[in-house]
Amino acid sequence: MTDYLNALVVFANFVFVPALTYGCQLALGSLGVTMIYSVLRFSNFAQGETMAFGTVITIMVTWLLQSWGVSLGFLPTALLALPIGILVTALVLLLTDRYVYRYYRTKRSKSITFVMASLGVMFIMNGVVRLLLGPNDQNFADGERFFLTADAFRAWTGLDEALVIRTSQALTIILAVILVVALFWFLQRTKTGKAMRAYADNENLALLSGINPDRIVRITWIITAALATVAGVLYGLDKGYKPLSYYNLLLPIFAAVIVGGIGKPIGAIVGGFIIAFSEVIVTYAYKKVLTYVLPTDMAPDGLVQLLSTEYKFAVSFVILVIVLLVKPTGLFKGKVL
Amino acid sequence: MSQRPSNAPLHDNTVRASIAFLVMAGLLILIGVTQSWALALTILNLCIISAIMALGVNIQWGYAGLFNVGIMGFAALGGLATIIISMPPVKEAWQAGGMRVLLALITILATISAALFVHKLFQGKRLHGWLIAVVIIIGVVISRYILDPGVAAIEAVNPASTGYLGGLGLPVVFAWIVGGCLAAGAAWLIGKIALGLRSDYLAIATLGISEILVAVMRNEDWLTRGVKNVTGLPRPVPYELELQQAPWFINLVERLNSGSLAGLNSTDHTAVLQTLVVDSASIFVKLCYTGLFALVLILILQLCVLALDSPWGRMVRAIRDNEVAADAMGKDVTGRHLQIFILGSAVVGIAGAMLATLDGQFTPGSYSPLRFTFLIWVMVIVGGSGNNLGAVLGGFLVWLIWVEAEPVGFWLMDALTSWMGDGSGLRKHLLDSAQYMRVIIMGAVLLLVMRFSPWGLLPEQNR
C-alpha cells in the first residue's frame, strides 16, 4: 500500500503539480490570444514576445526595488513590480495598436495582413527584449523558495517520497484562479464586458447599438497586456527567465487556443491544461513510479520515457494536427473560416 | 494587401527594375573596391540563394496569399538532403545499426498504412478514433523497440568523427533536387492538414512543423550528427588548395597579371605570384559557385515567369483576388493552394540545399527563425509581392543590408557611445547588443513597407 502511495506522490510531484502550474501559465497566455482573436479577429503572433517584454520590464523594476531594499517577505519581490510591468506592456501594446493595427482595421484588411503585421511587431519586440536584458538566462525569484518542503511533507505523511510545492507554483495557481475569475466576472457582469462580448459576437450590430469600438479595442489590449505579463512573469519565476523559451511558448499557446475553440475564453483555459498535461505526461520518465508499482523483478531498466523533452513541442503540434483533422472548430465550437 | 489596389497608377516597371538592379550591381562593386572582391562575391552568392528562397516564398504569398511561417524548416530539409546525398556512407555504422534503422522505417510506413486502412474500414463507426490511436501507439512502440538499440550502436561508432549513418556519396548538386523533393513532401503533409481551413491555421501549422524539423535535426545524431555538425561536405567546384597546385591555373594567373609581374626579379616574382595565386584561387572558387547559383536562379525565375503567364497563372491570380468567384467558376481552390504551397516549399528546399553546399557544412544549431523565416519575409515584402523580379531584387537588397547592417550598426553604436569612456558598463552593454538593433530595424522596415508601400519596390504588373 505504501508503495502505491509513494508512486502516487512521485507522480504528483513530477507530473501533476508541474503540469498544473504550466497549464495555468499557458491558459493565461492563451486567454490573451483568444481575446485578441475574438475582438480584433486575428491570431496574434506577438503574444510570446509580449509575455517576454512584460517579464523584462518586471525584472528590471524588481531589481530596482531590490536595490532599494524593498522585499515582500516570503513572497517574491516581482509581485510588487508586476503592476508596473503590466502598465508599461499595456502602454506598448496600445502604441502598437495605434501605429500598426489601427490602419488595417480602418481599411478592413484581410486577417492574414494583421497576422503578418503581428509578425513584424513580434520581431521588433524580440529585438527590444534582447536589447534590454540580453539573450541569457536571468533569475529574479527571491523570497521563500518552498511553499511545502520535502521534510515537512515527509514528517507529515511518513512516506519515503515527498511532494514539494515551490512558492512560484503555488503563486501561479492562486494568481491564475484569481485572474480567471476576475476576467469572467468582468465579461459576464459588467457593462463593458457585455459590450465587448457583443462586439465580438457581431460587430455591425454592436456598432448599431452605440458601442464605441475604439474603447472596446483599447480595453482588449489592456487585458491582453495584463494576462500576458502575469503569465510571462509566473513562467519566469517558475522556470527562470530565458528569452528564447518565450518564443517557444507560441506553439503550445496556439495549440491550446485551437484545441479549445478559437475565440472562446473557456476553451483557451481547457486547451491550456490539455496541452500542458499531455506535454508533461508524455515527456516524463516513469522509471521511479513503475519501480514502486511493479513487483521488484519486473522493475524497468530504461527510463520509460515516451518522448525525450527536446520534442515537447511535437506534443502540442500533434494535438493541434489531430484537432484540425477531427474537429477544426475545437472542443467548444469556436470560429472556423 | 499584397495586391495593387485597382485605382493605383499602372505603368511598366522595366525601367524601374533595370535601375534597381544596376544600383544593386553598383553597391556590390563598391564593396569589392572598398572592402575586398572575395567579400563582394561571398555576399553575391548569398544574395542569389536568398533571392531563390524569396522566389519560393513569393510563389506562396504573391500567387496565392498563403502565409508560411516555417521557411526555416523547409530550408533545413534542403540542408539535410546534402548530407543524405553527398556524404560518404559510414560502413561500420551501417553494419552496426543500419538494418535496424531500415526495419524501423518500414515499421513506421506499415503503421501509417495500417492506420489509413483502419480509417477507411471504420469511417463513421463508433470506435474509429480509438482504433486508429491503438494502431499508431502499437506501431510507435514496435518501431522504438527496433530503432533504439540501432541508434545507440550507430552513435557509438567513432563518435568523434562519424557516429552517424553518412549519406550515399553522390555528387552534391544532386542533393539540390532531393532537397526540393523533401521540402515538397513536408509541404504536402502540412498543406493536406491545414489548407482549406482558416488562413491563420496554415501559419500556425508551418510554425510548428519547422520547429519540429529543426529539433529532429538537432537531436537525431544518427542522421545528422546533431549539434556536432557535419563538416566537409563535398563540393561541386574545385578546392582552393588543388587550384594553387594546378599548373594551368598558375599559368592563367601569370598571364592575367603579366603587366604587374613584369620587371620584378625572380625571387620577388615567385613571392608575388604566390600571393596572387592564393587570392585568385579563392575568387575563382567563389566565381564557380556564383555561376552555378546564377544558373539555378535564372532557371527558376524563368519557370516562375512562364508559369504566371500561362492559363494556370491566370487561374491562380483569379483565385487569389477573389476566392469565392473562382470557386463559383468551378476552380478547385484548395487543390491549387496545395499545389502552390508544395511548389514554393520545394524552391525553398532547393535554396536550403544550396546554402548548405556553399557553407560546406550542415549545422542544425544555426537554423533560427530570425534568419531563415523572418528575413525572407522582409525580402518578399520589400521586393514586391506577386512580382518574381521583385522577390529577386528584395533578396539581393535585403541580404546586402542585413550583412552590412552589423558592421555599420556596431560602428554607429561605437561612435555614439565613445564619449562614455571605455570603462563604462552601459557602453559595453550597448556595444554587445548592437546586433539586436538590426532585428529591430528589419521589423520596422517590414511594418513600414507594409503600411506605406504595400506593393513593394517592384509592384506586380497587372495584365
Coordinates of C-alpha atoms in Angstrom, one line a residue, chain A residues 192 240 245:
Chain A
T192 CA -18.1 47.0 -20.6
G240 CA 13.8 31.1 -14.9
S245 CA 11.7 30.0 -24.2

